[in-house]
PDB file of C-alpha atoms in Angstrom:
ATOM      1  CA  ALA A   1     -15.215   4.473 -26.381  1.00 44.00           C
ATOM      2  CA  VAL A   2     -16.361   7.627 -24.622  1.00 48.00           C
ATOM      3  CA  LEU A   3     -17.872   7.100 -21.197  1.00 50.00           C
ATOM      4  CA  LYS A   4     -21.174   8.784 -20.492  1.00 56.00           C
ATOM      5  CA  LYS A   5     -21.584  10.835 -17.357  1.00 58.00           C
ATOM      6  CA  GLY A   6     -22.561   8.572 -14.476  1.00 58.00           C
ATOM      7  CA  SER A   7     -21.223   5.395 -16.069  1.00 62.00           C
ATOM      8  CA  SER A   8     -18.067   3.771 -14.814  1.00 77.00           C
ATOM      9  CA  MET A   9     -15.407   1.301 -15.861  1.00 82.00           C
ATOM     10  CA  ARG A  10     -15.318  -2.243 -14.557  1.00 88.00           C
ATOM     11  CA  ILE A  11     -12.067  -2.704 -12.683  1.00 91.00           C
ATOM     12  CA  GLU A  12     -11.209  -6.392 -12.355  1.00 92.00           C
ATOM     13  CA  LYS A  13      -8.908  -7.981  -9.757  1.00 93.00           C
ATOM     14  CA  CYS A  14      -5.746  -9.876 -10.571  1.00 96.00           C
ATOM     15  CA  TYR A  15      -6.125 -13.586  -9.795  1.00 96.00           C
ATOM     16  CA  PHE A  16      -2.549 -13.804  -8.490  1.00 96.00           C
ATOM     17  CA  CYS A  17      -1.740 -10.585  -6.601  1.00 94.00           C
ATOM     18  CA  SER A  18      -5.273  -9.142  -6.146  1.00 91.00           C
ATOM     19  CA  GLY A  19      -4.192  -5.860  -7.702  1.00 93.00           C
ATOM     20  CA  PRO A  20      -6.567  -3.778  -9.857  1.00 94.00           C
ATOM     21  CA  ILE A  21      -6.771  -4.426 -13.612  1.00 95.00           C
ATOM     22  CA  TYR A  22      -7.997  -1.442 -15.591  1.00 95.00           C
ATOM     23  CA  PRO A  23      -9.725  -1.817 -18.982  1.00 94.00           C
ATOM     24  CA  GLY A  24      -7.252  -2.579 -21.754  1.00 93.00           C
ATOM     25  CA  HIS A  25      -4.558  -3.789 -19.364  1.00 95.00           C
ATOM     26  CA  GLY A  26      -3.357  -7.184 -18.262  1.00 95.00           C
ATOM     27  CA  VAL A  27      -3.619 -10.697 -19.628  1.00 96.00           C
ATOM     28  CA  CYS A  28      -6.590 -13.054 -19.619  1.00 96.00           C
ATOM     29  CA  PHE A  29      -5.946 -16.806 -19.475  1.00 96.00           C
ATOM     30  CA  VAL A  30      -8.751 -19.310 -20.124  1.00 96.00           C
ATOM     31  CA  ARG A  31      -8.185 -22.854 -18.899  1.00 95.00           C
ATOM     32  CA  ASN A  32      -9.606 -25.936 -20.681  1.00 96.00           C
ATOM     33  CA  ASP A  33     -12.485 -26.123 -18.223  1.00 96.00           C
ATOM     34  CA  SER A  34     -13.495 -22.535 -19.186  1.00 94.00           C
ATOM     35  CA  LYS A  35     -12.221 -21.022 -15.928  1.00 95.00           C
ATOM     36  CA  LEU A  36     -11.084 -17.441 -16.503  1.00 95.00           C
ATOM     37  CA  PHE A  37      -7.910 -16.074 -14.885  1.00 96.00           C
ATOM     38  CA  ARG A  38      -7.063 -12.374 -15.163  1.00 97.00           C
ATOM     39  CA  PHE A  39      -3.566 -11.065 -14.455  1.00 97.00           C
ATOM     40  CA  CYS A  40      -2.540  -7.442 -14.035  1.00 96.00           C
ATOM     41  CA  ARG A  41       0.956  -7.902 -15.533  1.00 95.00           C
ATOM     42  CA  SER A  42       3.230 -10.550 -16.976  1.00 96.00           C
ATOM     43  CA  LYS A  43       4.942 -10.993 -13.594  1.00 96.00           C
ATOM     44  CA  CYS A  44       1.714 -12.412 -12.152  1.00 96.00           C
ATOM     45  CA  HIS A  45       1.047 -14.498 -15.274  1.00 97.00           C
ATOM     46  CA  ARG A  46       4.548 -16.037 -15.201  1.00 97.00           C
ATOM     47  CA  ASN A  47       4.319 -16.863 -11.497  1.00 96.00           C
ATOM     48  CA  PHE A  48       0.913 -18.482 -12.047  1.00 97.00           C
ATOM     49  CA  LYS A  49       2.306 -20.598 -14.902  1.00 96.00           C
ATOM     50  CA  MET A  50       5.211 -21.640 -12.647  1.00 96.00           C
ATOM     51  CA  LYS A  51       2.562 -22.818 -10.142  1.00 96.00           C
ATOM     52  CA  ARG A  52       3.824 -20.555  -7.375  1.00 96.00           C
ATOM     53  CA  ASN A  53       1.730 -19.987  -4.294  1.00 96.00           C
ATOM     54  CA  PRO A  54       0.715 -16.295  -3.903  1.00 95.00           C
ATOM     55  CA  ARG A  55       0.689 -16.719  -0.100  1.00 93.00           C
ATOM     56  CA  LYS A  56       4.442 -17.355  -0.153  1.00 94.00           C
ATOM     57  CA  LEU A  57       5.414 -14.296  -2.233  1.00 94.00           C
ATOM     58  CA  ALA A  58       5.794 -11.173  -0.090  1.00 92.00           C
ATOM     59  CA  TRP A  59       4.549  -8.726  -2.743  1.00 93.00           C
ATOM     60  CA  THR A  60       1.026 -10.233  -3.024  1.00 93.00           C
ATOM     61  CA  LYS A  61      -2.072  -9.326  -1.038  1.00 90.00           C
ATOM     62  CA  ALA A  62      -2.548 -12.997  -0.142  1.00 90.00           C
ATOM     63  CA  PHE A  63       0.835 -12.985   1.636  1.00 91.00           C
ATOM     64  CA  ARG A  64       0.035  -9.783   3.523  1.00 87.00           C
ATOM     65  CA  LYS A  65      -3.287 -11.196   4.714  1.00 86.00           C
ATOM     66  CA  ALA A  66      -1.820 -14.602   5.596  1.00 86.00           C
ATOM     67  CA  ALA A  67       1.042 -12.958   7.524  1.00 84.00           C
ATOM     68  CA  GLY A  68      -1.368 -10.741   9.484  1.00 81.00           C
ATOM     69  CA  LYS A  69      -0.138  -7.499   7.924  1.00 82.00           C
ATOM     70  CA  GLU A  70      -3.549  -6.562   6.491  1.00 78.00           C
ATOM     71  CA  LEU A  71      -7.075  -6.855   7.729  1.00 75.00           C
ATOM     72  CA  ALA A  72      -8.173 -10.305   6.515  1.00 72.00           C
ATOM     73  CA  MET A  73     -11.613 -11.020   7.956  1.00 75.00           C
ATOM     74  CA  ASP A  74     -14.104  -8.204   8.269  1.00 74.00           C
ATOM     75  CA  SER A  75     -17.831  -7.914   7.662  1.00 75.00           C
ATOM     76  CA  THR A  76     -17.271  -4.948   5.321  1.00 75.00           C
ATOM     77  CA  PHE A  77     -15.621  -7.277   2.762  1.00 72.00           C
ATOM     78  CA  LEU A  78     -18.966  -9.006   2.162  1.00 73.00           C
ATOM     79  CA  PHE A  79     -20.254  -5.886   0.394  1.00 74.00           C
ATOM     80  CA  GLU A  80     -17.416  -6.016  -2.125  1.00 73.00           C
ATOM     81  CA  LYS A  81     -18.459  -9.344  -3.680  1.00 73.00           C
ATOM     82  CA  LYS A  82     -19.273  -9.320  -7.371  1.00 71.00           C
ATOM     83  CA  ARG A  83     -22.951  -9.966  -8.055  1.00 76.00           C
ATOM     84  CA  ASN A  84     -24.063 -10.845 -11.555  1.00 81.00           C
ATOM     85  CA  ARG A  85     -27.776 -10.905 -10.787  1.00 84.00           C
ATOM     86  CA  PRO A  86     -29.641  -8.305 -12.841  1.00 85.00           C
ATOM     87  CA  VAL A  87     -31.676  -5.825 -10.789  1.00 83.00           C
ATOM     88  CA  LYS A  88     -34.460  -3.647 -12.104  1.00 87.00           C
ATOM     89  CA  TYR A  89     -33.437   0.007 -11.888  1.00 87.00           C
ATOM     90  CA  ASP A  90     -34.997   1.866  -8.994  1.00 89.00           C
ATOM     91  CA  ARG A  91     -33.858   5.400  -8.236  1.00 93.00           C
ATOM     92  CA  GLU A  92     -34.451   5.118  -4.494  1.00 92.00           C
ATOM     93  CA  LEU A  93     -32.623   1.793  -4.321  1.00 89.00           C
ATOM     94  CA  MET A  94     -29.630   3.300  -6.140  1.00 89.00           C
ATOM     95  CA  GLN A  95     -29.494   6.303  -3.786  1.00 93.00           C
ATOM     96  CA  ASN A  96     -29.683   4.045  -0.737  1.00 92.00           C
ATOM     97  CA  THR A  97     -26.981   1.791  -2.196  1.00 88.00           C
ATOM     98  CA  ILE A  98     -24.635   4.722  -2.802  1.00 90.00           C
ATOM     99  CA  LYS A  99     -25.188   6.000   0.753  1.00 93.00           C
ATOM    100  CA  ALA A 100     -24.532   2.522   2.132  1.00 89.00           C
ATOM    101  CA  MET A 101     -21.340   2.221   0.041  1.00 88.00           C
ATOM    102  CA  ARG A 102     -20.025   5.473   1.510  1.00 92.00           C
ATOM    103  CA  LYS A 103     -20.810   4.329   5.062  1.00 91.00           C
ATOM    104  CA  VAL A 104     -19.166   0.942   4.490  1.00 88.00           C
ATOM    105  CA  SER A 105     -16.024   2.550   3.065  1.00 89.00           C
ATOM    106  CA  ASP A 106     -15.822   4.917   6.075  1.00 91.00           C
ATOM    107  CA  ILE A 107     -16.220   1.986   8.472  1.00 89.00           C
ATOM    108  CA  ARG A 108     -13.574  -0.014   6.613  1.00 88.00           C
ATOM    109  CA  GLU A 109     -11.084   2.893   6.715  1.00 91.00           C
ATOM    110  CA  LYS A 110     -11.586   3.312  10.467  1.00 91.00           C
ATOM    111  CA  ARG A 111     -11.152  -0.417  11.093  1.00 89.00           C
ATOM    112  CA  GLN A 112      -8.029  -0.561   8.940  1.00 88.00           C
ATOM    113  CA  ALA A 113      -6.554   2.425  10.791  1.00 90.00           C
ATOM    114  CA  GLN A 114      -7.267   0.754  14.147  1.00 89.00           C
ATOM    115  CA  PHE A 115      -5.794  -2.538  12.891  1.00 87.00           C
ATOM    116  CA  TRP A 116      -2.635  -0.694  11.792  1.00 87.00           C
ATOM    117  CA  LYS A 117      -2.341   1.065  15.191  1.00 90.00           C
ATOM    118  CA  ASN A 118      -2.684  -2.245  17.025  1.00 87.00           C
ATOM    119  CA  ARG A 119      -0.093  -3.826  14.732  1.00 85.00           C
ATOM    120  CA  MET A 120       2.401  -0.974  15.257  1.00 87.00           C
ATOM    121  CA  VAL A 121       2.249  -0.959  19.071  1.00 88.00           C
ATOM    122  CA  GLY A 122       5.615  -2.735  19.441  1.00 85.00           C
ATOM    123  CA  ALA A 123       7.294  -1.024  16.479  1.00 87.00           C
ATOM    124  CA  PRO A 124       9.254   1.670  18.440  1.00 87.00           C
ATOM    125  CA  LYS A 125      10.857  -1.020  20.628  1.00 90.00           C
ATOM    126  CA  LEU A 126      11.811  -3.064  17.570  1.00 89.00           C
ATOM    127  CA  ASP A 127      13.223   0.060  15.884  1.00 90.00           C
ATOM    128  CA  ALA A 128      15.316   0.881  18.977  1.00 90.00           C
ATOM    129  CA  ILE A 129      16.664  -2.698  19.083  1.00 91.00           C
ATOM    130  CA  GLN A 130      17.528  -2.536  15.374  1.00 91.00           C
ATOM    131  CA  ILE A 131      19.303   0.824  15.816  1.00 89.00           C
ATOM    132  CA  ARG A 132      21.369  -0.582  18.704  1.00 89.00           C
ATOM    133  CA  LYS A 133      22.315  -3.599  16.583  1.00 91.00           C
ATOM    134  CA  ASP A 134      23.334  -1.348  13.678  1.00 88.00           C
ATOM    135  CA  ILE A 135      25.437   0.864  15.950  1.00 85.00           C
ATOM    136  CA  GLU A 136      27.125  -2.183  17.447  1.00 86.00           C
ATOM    137  CA  ARG A 137      27.765  -3.641  13.990  1.00 89.00           C
ATOM    138  CA  PHE A 138      29.153  -0.422  12.484  1.00 86.00           C
ATOM    139  CA  LYS A 139      30.819   1.085  15.572  1.00 81.00           C
ATOM    140  CA  ASP A 140      34.196   1.264  13.812  1.00 83.00           C
ATOM    141  CA  ILE A 141      32.674   3.425  11.041  1.00 80.00           C
ATOM    142  CA  VAL A 142      30.698   5.824  13.279  1.00 70.00           C
ATOM    143  CA  PRO A 143      32.996   8.462  14.871  1.00 69.00           C
ATOM    144  CA  ALA A 144      32.760   9.187  18.592  1.00 69.00           C
ATOM    145  CA  PRO A 145      30.811  12.382  19.502  1.00 70.00           C
ATOM    146  CA  LYS A 146      33.761  14.070  21.315  1.00 67.00           C
ATOM    147  CA  LEU A 147      36.001  13.546  18.283  1.00 60.00           C
ATOM    148  CA  VAL A 148      33.385  15.132  16.008  1.00 61.00           C
ATOM    149  CA  GLU A 149      33.165  18.239  18.225  1.00 65.00           C
ATOM    150  CA  ALA A 150      36.937  18.679  18.235  1.00 59.00           C
ATOM    151  CA  THR A 151      37.233  18.453  14.453  1.00 60.00           C
ATOM    152  CA  GLN A 152      34.422  20.923  13.707  1.00 64.00           C
ATOM    153  CA  LYS A 153      35.624  24.402  12.859  1.00 59.00           C
ATOM    154  CA  VAL A 154      34.205  27.205  14.957  1.00 56.00           C
ATOM    155  CA  ALA A 155      33.490  30.521  13.232  1.00 58.00           C
ATOM    156  CA  VAL A 156      35.270  33.362  15.041  1.00 59.00           C
ATOM    157  CA  PRO A 157      33.978  36.930  14.465  1.00 63.00           C
ATOM    158  CA  VAL A 158      36.661  39.250  13.038  1.00 63.00           C
ATOM    159  CA  LYS A 159      36.782  42.891  14.180  1.00 68.00           C
ATOM    160  CA  LEU A 160      37.652  45.435  11.496  1.00 65.00           C
ATOM    161  CA  PRO A 161      39.169  48.856  12.181  1.00 67.00           C
ATOM    162  CA  ALA A 162      36.606  51.684  12.246  1.00 67.00           C
ATOM    163  CA  ASN A 163      38.048  53.499   9.224  1.00 68.00           C
ATOM    164  CA  THR A 164      37.772  50.582   6.735  1.00 63.00           C
ATOM    165  CA  VAL A 165      35.007  50.691   4.132  1.00 63.00           C
ATOM    166  CA  THR A 166      32.922  47.553   3.694  1.00 58.00           C
ATOM    167  CA  LYS A 167      30.968  46.433   0.639  1.00 58.00           C
ATOM    168  CA  MET A 168      27.708  46.997   2.498  1.00 56.00           C
ATOM    169  CA  GLU A 169      28.298  50.757   2.696  1.00 55.00           C
ATOM    170  CA  LEU A 170      29.001  51.176  -1.020  1.00 52.00           C
TER     171      LEU A 170
END
């Protein structure tokens, strides 16, 4: 199965974690009503069979979106929908589509970066609070700064007599 130049692989999405499934990977489960479920790994397949909710498992995309950690609603996601309608090949249409795809991906990256910045506004304060809590919790383990200075050895330069030969001169 050699790919021709210009052709590409179809990369599916995992039904459970929304991760990418490359050709030849993953498991495909077909329910009695002919609904197709694709899973990227056995971990996702097992959790699906155990009827677990992906929105409650922290490692899934559904959890990240539900918890507000990732951009959930954006107009750029509409372009990513799978369309199975056949379209007659038109060179100009393809060029315009590729240009539009690049623009949409640039817009999405900028929006995701802005979303991340807005989400991380309070992070330094939370980090400082966590550091204070850790110091308070482990204060018996952390040595005091004055004690550390006293125990450090200070290098003292040694003066040699003028007539001694050093290794550098040999």
